[in-house]
Amino acid sequence: MHAKADVTEEVLSVLRDKSSNQQLLDTLIYLSRLYLGFFVKHTPRAYEYVWLIEKIGDPRGKKILDIGAGITPLPIYLAYQGAEIYTVDFSEMHDWFEADRSHWFEWGYVDYQHVHANIFSYQKNILDMHFPNQYFDVIYSISVIEHMTAHDRRNLWNKMNKWLKDDQHLLLTLDLIKDTEQLHNYYLDLLIEESAIHGSIHDLKTELERGFKIKEIDYMKEIPFLEQNIDIAMLVGNKIAINHV
């Protein structure tokens, strides 16, 4: 039985029709329901997941960092494709794969190594993590960065630059307040900080420019069955080597 959080077949049929890669989306839906008990109802994920995997390309042999993973099929898919995945999520909601998954939804922490030996999971704040310099081939985050305060977000860029190999990809998706450039400034219906402090996609790009070259930004609007009043930005950056003190 699927979890209560599982998306309906009616919605999935529309998402499939609009997907750039229906076969990949169906694989993610299958893995998500098999291991997690649901495929997320938040419809942008169907597009964000496919976008991310297509931008990563061939994941075999790559070390990949997922910041704010939550409960998602992405690490599972990438591990089965031959990548080594590190998931970091500081959520206090801790679940186990051996437990009843009927209450599971997108938010929370799980140890994905119970699914695949190539996945290493940490229940910690990403700002408290320590990885070797130039360790990762890809760093990505799916709609998490905008849930950080502007202060924490700015402190994260330097860490990402240290951890990522030269000229390799930083992949971000970001929730924006609909029809604006402003970063969505709520976390689970709680205000993070005022929008003027939280910043915009322009502010984020300016922050990144010291350590990353922005290769592209795509926007997703008019997303089917989306209950939240948001748009999605999808950003690809390449690491620029800088001298770290």
PDB file of C-alpha atoms in Angstrom:
ATOM      1  CA  MET A   1       0.000   0.000   0.000  1.00  0.00           C
ATOM      2  CA  HIS A   2       1.299   3.437  -0.886  1.00  0.00           C
ATOM      3  CA  ALA A   3       1.719   6.154   1.724  1.00  0.00           C
ATOM      4  CA  LYS A   4      -0.899   8.872   2.124  1.00  0.00           C
ATOM      5  CA  ALA A   5       1.584  11.274   0.535  1.00  0.00           C
ATOM      6  CA  ASP A   6       1.543   9.375  -2.770  1.00  0.00           C
ATOM      7  CA  VAL A   7       0.535  11.305  -5.884  1.00  0.00           C
ATOM      8  CA  THR A   8      -2.581  10.177  -7.744  1.00  0.00           C
ATOM      9  CA  GLU A   9      -2.506   8.483 -11.135  1.00  0.00           C
ATOM     10  CA  GLU A  10      -4.601  11.319 -12.550  1.00  0.00           C
ATOM     11  CA  VAL A  11      -1.908  13.837 -11.654  1.00  0.00           C
ATOM     12  CA  LEU A  12       0.873  11.540 -12.825  1.00  0.00           C
ATOM     13  CA  SER A  13      -0.683  11.185 -16.255  1.00  0.00           C
ATOM     14  CA  VAL A  14      -0.436  14.973 -16.727  1.00  0.00           C
ATOM     15  CA  LEU A  15       3.109  15.101 -15.356  1.00  0.00           C
ATOM     16  CA  ARG A  16       4.189  12.314 -17.715  1.00  0.00           C
ATOM     17  CA  ASP A  17       2.697  14.094 -20.718  1.00  0.00           C
ATOM     18  CA  LYS A  18       4.667  17.254 -19.907  1.00  0.00           C
ATOM     19  CA  SER A  19       7.913  15.494 -18.939  1.00  0.00           C
ATOM     20  CA  SER A  20      11.049  15.847 -21.074  1.00  0.00           C
ATOM     21  CA  ASN A  21      11.890  12.205 -20.309  1.00  0.00           C
ATOM     22  CA  GLN A  22       8.874  10.014 -19.509  1.00  0.00           C
ATOM     23  CA  GLN A  23      10.939   6.837 -19.216  1.00  0.00           C
ATOM     24  CA  LEU A  24      13.239   8.387 -16.609  1.00  0.00           C
ATOM     25  CA  LEU A  25      10.276   9.812 -14.704  1.00  0.00           C
ATOM     26  CA  ASP A  26       8.605   6.390 -14.648  1.00  0.00           C
ATOM     27  CA  THR A  27      11.825   4.844 -13.287  1.00  0.00           C
ATOM     28  CA  LEU A  28      11.925   7.423 -10.495  1.00  0.00           C
ATOM     29  CA  ILE A  29       8.256   6.839  -9.678  1.00  0.00           C
ATOM     30  CA  TYR A  30       8.873   3.081  -9.517  1.00  0.00           C
ATOM     31  CA  LEU A  31      11.933   3.393  -7.242  1.00  0.00           C
ATOM     32  CA  SER A  32      10.219   5.947  -5.029  1.00  0.00           C
ATOM     33  CA  ARG A  33       7.149   3.782  -4.462  1.00  0.00           C
ATOM     34  CA  LEU A  34       9.240   0.634  -4.028  1.00  0.00           C
ATOM     35  CA  TYR A  35      11.594   2.019  -1.382  1.00  0.00           C
ATOM     36  CA  LEU A  36       9.752   5.014   0.085  1.00  0.00           C
ATOM     37  CA  GLY A  37       6.116   3.990  -0.361  1.00  0.00           C
ATOM     38  CA  PHE A  38       5.136   7.115  -2.331  1.00  0.00           C
ATOM     39  CA  PHE A  39       6.026   9.501  -5.128  1.00  0.00           C
ATOM     40  CA  VAL A  40       5.837  13.042  -3.851  1.00  0.00           C
ATOM     41  CA  LYS A  41       2.631  15.031  -4.391  1.00  0.00           C
ATOM     42  CA  HIS A  42       4.555  18.304  -4.779  1.00  0.00           C
ATOM     43  CA  THR A  43       4.419  18.296  -8.577  1.00  0.00           C
ATOM     44  CA  PRO A  44       7.547  20.394  -9.360  1.00  0.00           C
ATOM     45  CA  ARG A  45       9.640  17.457  -8.164  1.00  0.00           C
ATOM     46  CA  ALA A  46       8.671  15.433 -11.237  1.00  0.00           C
ATOM     47  CA  TYR A  47      10.405  18.056 -13.380  1.00  0.00           C
ATOM     48  CA  GLU A  48      13.224  18.953 -10.980  1.00  0.00           C
ATOM     49  CA  TYR A  49      14.293  15.310 -10.544  1.00  0.00           C
ATOM     50  CA  VAL A  50      14.425  14.676 -14.285  1.00  0.00           C
ATOM     51  CA  TRP A  51      16.229  17.992 -14.921  1.00  0.00           C
ATOM     52  CA  LEU A  52      18.849  17.156 -12.285  1.00  0.00           C
ATOM     53  CA  ILE A  53      19.616  13.675 -13.575  1.00  0.00           C
ATOM     54  CA  GLU A  54      19.868  14.900 -17.147  1.00  0.00           C
ATOM     55  CA  LYS A  55      22.310  17.648 -16.070  1.00  0.00           C
ATOM     56  CA  ILE A  56      24.476  15.148 -14.151  1.00  0.00           C
ATOM     57  CA  GLY A  57      24.779  12.944 -17.227  1.00  0.00           C
ATOM     58  CA  ASP A  58      26.548   9.614 -16.740  1.00  0.00           C
ATOM     59  CA  PRO A  59      26.859   9.271 -12.925  1.00  0.00           C
ATOM     60  CA  ARG A  60      29.101   6.177 -12.948  1.00  0.00           C
ATOM     61  CA  GLY A  61      32.099   6.600 -10.670  1.00  0.00           C
ATOM     62  CA  LYS A  62      31.131  10.107  -9.574  1.00  0.00           C
ATOM     63  CA  LYS A  63      31.075  11.338  -5.988  1.00  0.00           C
ATOM     64  CA  ILE A  64      27.904  13.383  -5.507  1.00  0.00           C
ATOM     65  CA  LEU A  65      26.689  15.476  -2.564  1.00  0.00           C
ATOM     66  CA  ASP A  66      22.946  15.972  -1.959  1.00  0.00           C
ATOM     67  CA  ILE A  67      22.320  18.913   0.395  1.00  0.00           C
ATOM     68  CA  GLY A  68      19.032  18.708   2.304  1.00  0.00           C
ATOM     69  CA  ALA A  69      18.085  15.400   0.735  1.00  0.00           C
ATOM     70  CA  GLY A  70      14.891  14.714   2.657  1.00  0.00           C
ATOM     71  CA  ILE A  71      13.052  11.576   1.522  1.00  0.00           C
ATOM     72  CA  THR A  72      13.572  11.216  -2.219  1.00  0.00           C
ATOM     73  CA  PRO A  73      14.382   8.603  -4.864  1.00  0.00           C
ATOM     74  CA  LEU A  74      17.299  10.627  -6.258  1.00  0.00           C
ATOM     75  CA  PRO A  75      20.131   9.109  -4.140  1.00  0.00           C
ATOM     76  CA  ILE A  76      18.725   5.642  -4.754  1.00  0.00           C
ATOM     77  CA  TYR A  77      18.565   6.113  -8.507  1.00  0.00           C
ATOM     78  CA  LEU A  78      22.065   7.622  -8.702  1.00  0.00           C
ATOM     79  CA  ALA A  79      23.578   4.881  -6.509  1.00  0.00           C
ATOM     80  CA  TYR A  80      22.093   2.154  -8.698  1.00  0.00           C
ATOM     81  CA  GLN A  81      23.591   3.952 -11.697  1.00  0.00           C
ATOM     82  CA  GLY A  82      27.051   3.612 -10.152  1.00  0.00           C
ATOM     83  CA  ALA A  83      27.580   6.880  -8.289  1.00  0.00           C
ATOM     84  CA  GLU A  84      28.747   7.322  -4.687  1.00  0.00           C
ATOM     85  CA  ILE A  85      26.192   9.576  -2.955  1.00  0.00           C
ATOM     86  CA  TYR A  86      26.472  11.595   0.255  1.00  0.00           C
ATOM     87  CA  THR A  87      23.162  12.859   1.678  1.00  0.00           C
ATOM     88  CA  VAL A  88      23.037  15.534   4.377  1.00  0.00           C
ATOM     89  CA  ASP A  89      19.825  16.566   6.127  1.00  0.00           C
ATOM     90  CA  PHE A  90      19.446  18.082   9.589  1.00  0.00           C
ATOM     91  CA  SER A  91      15.741  17.291   9.977  1.00  0.00           C
ATOM     92  CA  GLU A  92      14.805  16.029  13.428  1.00  0.00           C
ATOM     93  CA  MET A  93      12.207  13.755  11.818  1.00  0.00           C
ATOM     94  CA  HIS A  94      14.135  10.466  11.676  1.00  0.00           C
ATOM     95  CA  ASP A  95      12.675   7.410   9.957  1.00  0.00           C
ATOM     96  CA  TRP A  96      13.877   3.872   9.350  1.00  0.00           C
ATOM     97  CA  PHE A  97      13.328   1.762   6.265  1.00  0.00           C
ATOM     98  CA  GLU A  98      12.334  -1.171   8.476  1.00  0.00           C
ATOM     99  CA  ALA A  99       9.470   0.865   9.963  1.00  0.00           C
ATOM    100  CA  ASP A 100       5.945   1.544   8.721  1.00  0.00           C
ATOM    101  CA  ARG A 101       6.307   3.966   5.810  1.00  0.00           C
ATOM    102  CA  SER A 102       2.631   4.846   5.415  1.00  0.00           C
ATOM    103  CA  HIS A 103       3.171   8.197   7.201  1.00  0.00           C
ATOM    104  CA  TRP A 104       6.254   9.155   5.174  1.00  0.00           C
ATOM    105  CA  PHE A 105       6.340  12.293   3.074  1.00  0.00           C
ATOM    106  CA  GLU A 106       9.044  14.427   1.474  1.00  0.00           C
ATOM    107  CA  TRP A 107      10.450  15.997   4.647  1.00  0.00           C
ATOM    108  CA  GLY A 108      12.637  14.071   7.078  1.00  0.00           C
ATOM    109  CA  TYR A 109      15.877  12.154   7.447  1.00  0.00           C
ATOM    110  CA  VAL A 110      16.572   8.528   6.544  1.00  0.00           C
ATOM    111  CA  ASP A 111      19.799   6.552   6.323  1.00  0.00           C
ATOM    112  CA  TYR A 112      19.874   5.543   2.665  1.00  0.00           C
ATOM    113  CA  GLN A 113      22.681   3.051   3.208  1.00  0.00           C
ATOM    114  CA  HIS A 114      19.957   0.580   4.211  1.00  0.00           C
ATOM    115  CA  VAL A 115      18.993   0.671   0.525  1.00  0.00           C
ATOM    116  CA  HIS A 116      22.414   0.818  -1.167  1.00  0.00           C
ATOM    117  CA  ALA A 117      26.005   0.578   0.073  1.00  0.00           C
ATOM    118  CA  ASN A 118      27.039   3.479  -2.188  1.00  0.00           C
ATOM    119  CA  ILE A 119      24.991   5.988  -0.162  1.00  0.00           C
ATOM    120  CA  PHE A 120      26.367   7.669   2.979  1.00  0.00           C
ATOM    121  CA  SER A 121      23.823   9.647   5.021  1.00  0.00           C
ATOM    122  CA  TYR A 122      24.412  12.303   7.681  1.00  0.00           C
ATOM    123  CA  GLN A 123      21.793  13.816   9.983  1.00  0.00           C
ATOM    124  CA  LYS A 124      23.619  17.109  10.399  1.00  0.00           C
ATOM    125  CA  ASN A 125      23.519  20.751   9.407  1.00  0.00           C
ATOM    126  CA  ILE A 126      25.450  21.117   6.145  1.00  0.00           C
ATOM    127  CA  LEU A 127      27.391  24.044   7.660  1.00  0.00           C
ATOM    128  CA  ASP A 128      28.797  21.638  10.273  1.00  0.00           C
ATOM    129  CA  MET A 129      30.018  19.103   7.704  1.00  0.00           C
ATOM    130  CA  HIS A 130      33.677  18.616   6.816  1.00  0.00           C
ATOM    131  CA  PHE A 131      34.669  16.992   3.521  1.00  0.00           C
ATOM    132  CA  PRO A 132      38.076  16.946   1.814  1.00  0.00           C
ATOM    133  CA  ASN A 133      38.865  19.691  -0.674  1.00  0.00           C
ATOM    134  CA  GLN A 134      37.968  18.856  -4.283  1.00  0.00           C
ATOM    135  CA  TYR A 135      36.155  15.704  -3.210  1.00  0.00           C
ATOM    136  CA  PHE A 136      32.921  15.885  -5.227  1.00  0.00           C
ATOM    137  CA  ASP A 137      32.188  15.708  -8.934  1.00  0.00           C
ATOM    138  CA  VAL A 138      28.688  17.149  -8.430  1.00  0.00           C
ATOM    139  CA  ILE A 139      26.979  19.056  -5.607  1.00  0.00           C
ATOM    140  CA  TYR A 140      23.237  19.511  -5.847  1.00  0.00           C
ATOM    141  CA  SER A 141      20.288  20.697  -3.808  1.00  0.00           C
ATOM    142  CA  ILE A 142      16.604  20.431  -4.678  1.00  0.00           C
ATOM    143  CA  SER A 143      14.616  23.412  -3.346  1.00  0.00           C
ATOM    144  CA  VAL A 144      16.536  23.641  -0.075  1.00  0.00           C
ATOM    145  CA  ILE A 145      18.873  26.633  -0.351  1.00  0.00           C
ATOM    146  CA  GLU A 146      15.963  29.101  -0.240  1.00  0.00           C
ATOM    147  CA  HIS A 147      14.883  27.572   3.094  1.00  0.00           C
ATOM    148  CA  MET A 148      18.133  28.748   4.697  1.00  0.00           C
ATOM    149  CA  THR A 149      18.588  32.236   6.102  1.00  0.00           C
ATOM    150  CA  ALA A 150      20.496  34.618   3.853  1.00  0.00           C
ATOM    151  CA  HIS A 151      23.362  34.580   6.381  1.00  0.00           C
ATOM    152  CA  ASP A 152      23.666  30.779   6.355  1.00  0.00           C
ATOM    153  CA  ARG A 153      23.285  30.634   2.579  1.00  0.00           C
ATOM    154  CA  ARG A 154      26.216  33.009   2.094  1.00  0.00           C
ATOM    155  CA  ASN A 155      28.375  30.941   4.446  1.00  0.00           C
ATOM    156  CA  LEU A 156      27.652  27.807   2.432  1.00  0.00           C
ATOM    157  CA  TRP A 157      29.052  28.938  -0.930  1.00  0.00           C
ATOM    158  CA  ASN A 158      32.684  28.902   0.214  1.00  0.00           C
ATOM    159  CA  LYS A 159      32.300  25.369   1.599  1.00  0.00           C
ATOM    160  CA  MET A 160      30.762  24.183  -1.657  1.00  0.00           C
ATOM    161  CA  ASN A 161      33.620  25.700  -3.620  1.00  0.00           C
ATOM    162  CA  LYS A 162      36.195  23.915  -1.461  1.00  0.00           C
ATOM    163  CA  TRP A 163      34.442  20.549  -1.733  1.00  0.00           C
ATOM    164  CA  LEU A 164      33.777  20.594  -5.479  1.00  0.00           C
ATOM    165  CA  LYS A 165      36.409  19.635  -8.032  1.00  0.00           C
ATOM    166  CA  ASP A 166      37.569  22.352 -10.429  1.00  0.00           C
ATOM    167  CA  ASP A 167      35.150  23.114 -13.283  1.00  0.00           C
ATOM    168  CA  GLN A 168      32.564  20.654 -11.956  1.00  0.00           C
ATOM    169  CA  HIS A 169      28.839  21.218 -11.531  1.00  0.00           C
ATOM    170  CA  LEU A 170      26.800  22.891  -8.823  1.00  0.00           C
ATOM    171  CA  LEU A 171      23.116  22.174  -9.554  1.00  0.00           C
ATOM    172  CA  LEU A 172      20.388  24.028  -7.657  1.00  0.00           C
ATOM    173  CA  THR A 173      16.639  24.299  -7.874  1.00  0.00           C
ATOM    174  CA  LEU A 174      15.027  27.161  -5.979  1.00  0.00           C
ATOM    175  CA  ASP A 175      11.482  28.174  -5.082  1.00  0.00           C
ATOM    176  CA  LEU A 176      10.653  31.768  -6.014  1.00  0.00           C
ATOM    177  CA  ILE A 177       7.677  33.855  -4.976  1.00  0.00           C
ATOM    178  CA  LYS A 178       5.433  33.563  -8.012  1.00  0.00           C
ATOM    179  CA  ASP A 179       5.954  36.098 -10.799  1.00  0.00           C
ATOM    180  CA  THR A 180       8.906  37.660  -8.967  1.00  0.00           C
ATOM    181  CA  GLU A 181      12.661  37.180  -8.640  1.00  0.00           C
ATOM    182  CA  GLN A 182      12.389  36.909  -4.830  1.00  0.00           C
ATOM    183  CA  LEU A 183      13.477  33.714  -3.105  1.00  0.00           C
ATOM    184  CA  HIS A 184      10.595  31.963  -1.341  1.00  0.00           C
ATOM    185  CA  ASN A 185      10.989  32.925   2.318  1.00  0.00           C
ATOM    186  CA  TYR A 186       8.948  30.303   4.167  1.00  0.00           C
ATOM    187  CA  TYR A 187       9.902  26.947   5.681  1.00  0.00           C
ATOM    188  CA  LEU A 188       6.969  24.603   6.380  1.00  0.00           C
ATOM    189  CA  ASP A 189       4.614  27.630   6.520  1.00  0.00           C
ATOM    190  CA  LEU A 190       6.914  29.493   8.928  1.00  0.00           C
ATOM    191  CA  LEU A 191       8.451  32.805   7.887  1.00  0.00           C
ATOM    192  CA  ILE A 192      12.242  32.491   7.646  1.00  0.00           C
ATOM    193  CA  GLU A 193      12.920  36.218   7.422  1.00  0.00           C
ATOM    194  CA  GLU A 194      11.524  39.221   5.603  1.00  0.00           C
ATOM    195  CA  SER A 195      11.853  39.102   1.828  1.00  0.00           C
ATOM    196  CA  ALA A 196      14.115  42.165   1.717  1.00  0.00           C
ATOM    197  CA  ILE A 197      16.625  40.322   3.918  1.00  0.00           C
ATOM    198  CA  HIS A 198      16.116  36.896   2.364  1.00  0.00           C
ATOM    199  CA  GLY A 199      17.062  38.125  -1.092  1.00  0.00           C
ATOM    200  CA  SER A 200      16.376  37.424  -4.738  1.00  0.00           C
ATOM    201  CA  ILE A 201      17.738  35.216  -7.481  1.00  0.00           C
ATOM    202  CA  HIS A 202      19.857  38.233  -8.514  1.00  0.00           C
ATOM    203  CA  ASP A 203      21.356  38.391  -4.995  1.00  0.00           C
ATOM    204  CA  LEU A 204      22.073  34.669  -5.072  1.00  0.00           C
ATOM    205  CA  LYS A 205      23.800  34.935  -8.457  1.00  0.00           C
ATOM    206  CA  THR A 206      25.946  37.815  -7.160  1.00  0.00           C
ATOM    207  CA  GLU A 207      26.921  35.749  -4.088  1.00  0.00           C
ATOM    208  CA  LEU A 208      27.930  32.813  -6.281  1.00  0.00           C
ATOM    209  CA  GLU A 209      30.042  34.770  -8.730  1.00  0.00           C
ATOM    210  CA  ARG A 210      33.248  34.682  -6.692  1.00  0.00           C
ATOM    211  CA  GLY A 211      33.409  30.894  -6.690  1.00  0.00           C
ATOM    212  CA  PHE A 212      31.190  29.755  -9.570  1.00  0.00           C
ATOM    213  CA  LYS A 213      30.500  30.626 -13.168  1.00  0.00           C
ATOM    214  CA  ILE A 214      26.754  30.585 -13.783  1.00  0.00           C
ATOM    215  CA  LYS A 215      26.235  28.525 -16.941  1.00  0.00           C
ATOM    216  CA  GLU A 216      22.459  28.704 -17.177  1.00  0.00           C
ATOM    217  CA  ILE A 217      19.263  29.474 -15.300  1.00  0.00           C
ATOM    218  CA  ASP A 218      15.930  28.067 -16.425  1.00  0.00           C
ATOM    219  CA  TYR A 219      12.551  28.991 -15.002  1.00  0.00           C
ATOM    220  CA  MET A 220       9.503  26.786 -14.565  1.00  0.00           C
ATOM    221  CA  LYS A 221       6.104  28.487 -14.376  1.00  0.00           C
ATOM    222  CA  GLU A 222       2.479  27.331 -14.550  1.00  0.00           C
ATOM    223  CA  ILE A 223       3.273  23.973 -12.981  1.00  0.00           C
ATOM    224  CA  PRO A 224       0.284  21.574 -13.075  1.00  0.00           C
ATOM    225  CA  PHE A 225      -1.574  20.897  -9.816  1.00  0.00           C
ATOM    226  CA  LEU A 226       0.775  23.094  -7.790  1.00  0.00           C
ATOM    227  CA  GLU A 227      -0.897  24.295  -4.591  1.00  0.00           C
ATOM    228  CA  GLN A 228       1.838  26.733  -3.547  1.00  0.00           C
ATOM    229  CA  ASN A 229       2.109  30.183  -5.109  1.00  0.00           C
ATOM    230  CA  ILE A 230       5.643  29.693  -6.449  1.00  0.00           C
ATOM    231  CA  ASP A 231       7.787  29.446  -9.573  1.00  0.00           C
ATOM    232  CA  ILE A 232      10.939  27.327  -9.831  1.00  0.00           C
ATOM    233  CA  ALA A 233      14.420  28.426 -10.888  1.00  0.00           C
ATOM    234  CA  MET A 234      16.955  25.791 -11.985  1.00  0.00           C
ATOM    235  CA  LEU A 235      20.603  26.868 -11.919  1.00  0.00           C
ATOM    236  CA  VAL A 236      23.780  25.295 -13.288  1.00  0.00           C
ATOM    237  CA  GLY A 237      27.103  26.650 -12.049  1.00  0.00           C
ATOM    238  CA  ASN A 238      30.669  25.495 -12.633  1.00  0.00           C
ATOM    239  CA  LYS A 239      33.267  25.810  -9.916  1.00  0.00           C
ATOM    240  CA  ILE A 240      35.978  28.413 -10.374  1.00  0.00           C
ATOM    241  CA  ALA A 241      39.202  27.673  -8.512  1.00  0.00           C
ATOM    242  CA  ILE A 242      39.917  30.217  -5.784  1.00  0.00           C
ATOM    243  CA  ASN A 243      42.557  30.396  -3.075  1.00  0.00           C
ATOM    244  CA  HIS A 244      41.100  29.363   0.292  1.00  0.00           C
ATOM    245  CA  VAL A 245      42.642  30.664   3.486  1.00  0.00           C
TER     246      VAL A 245
END
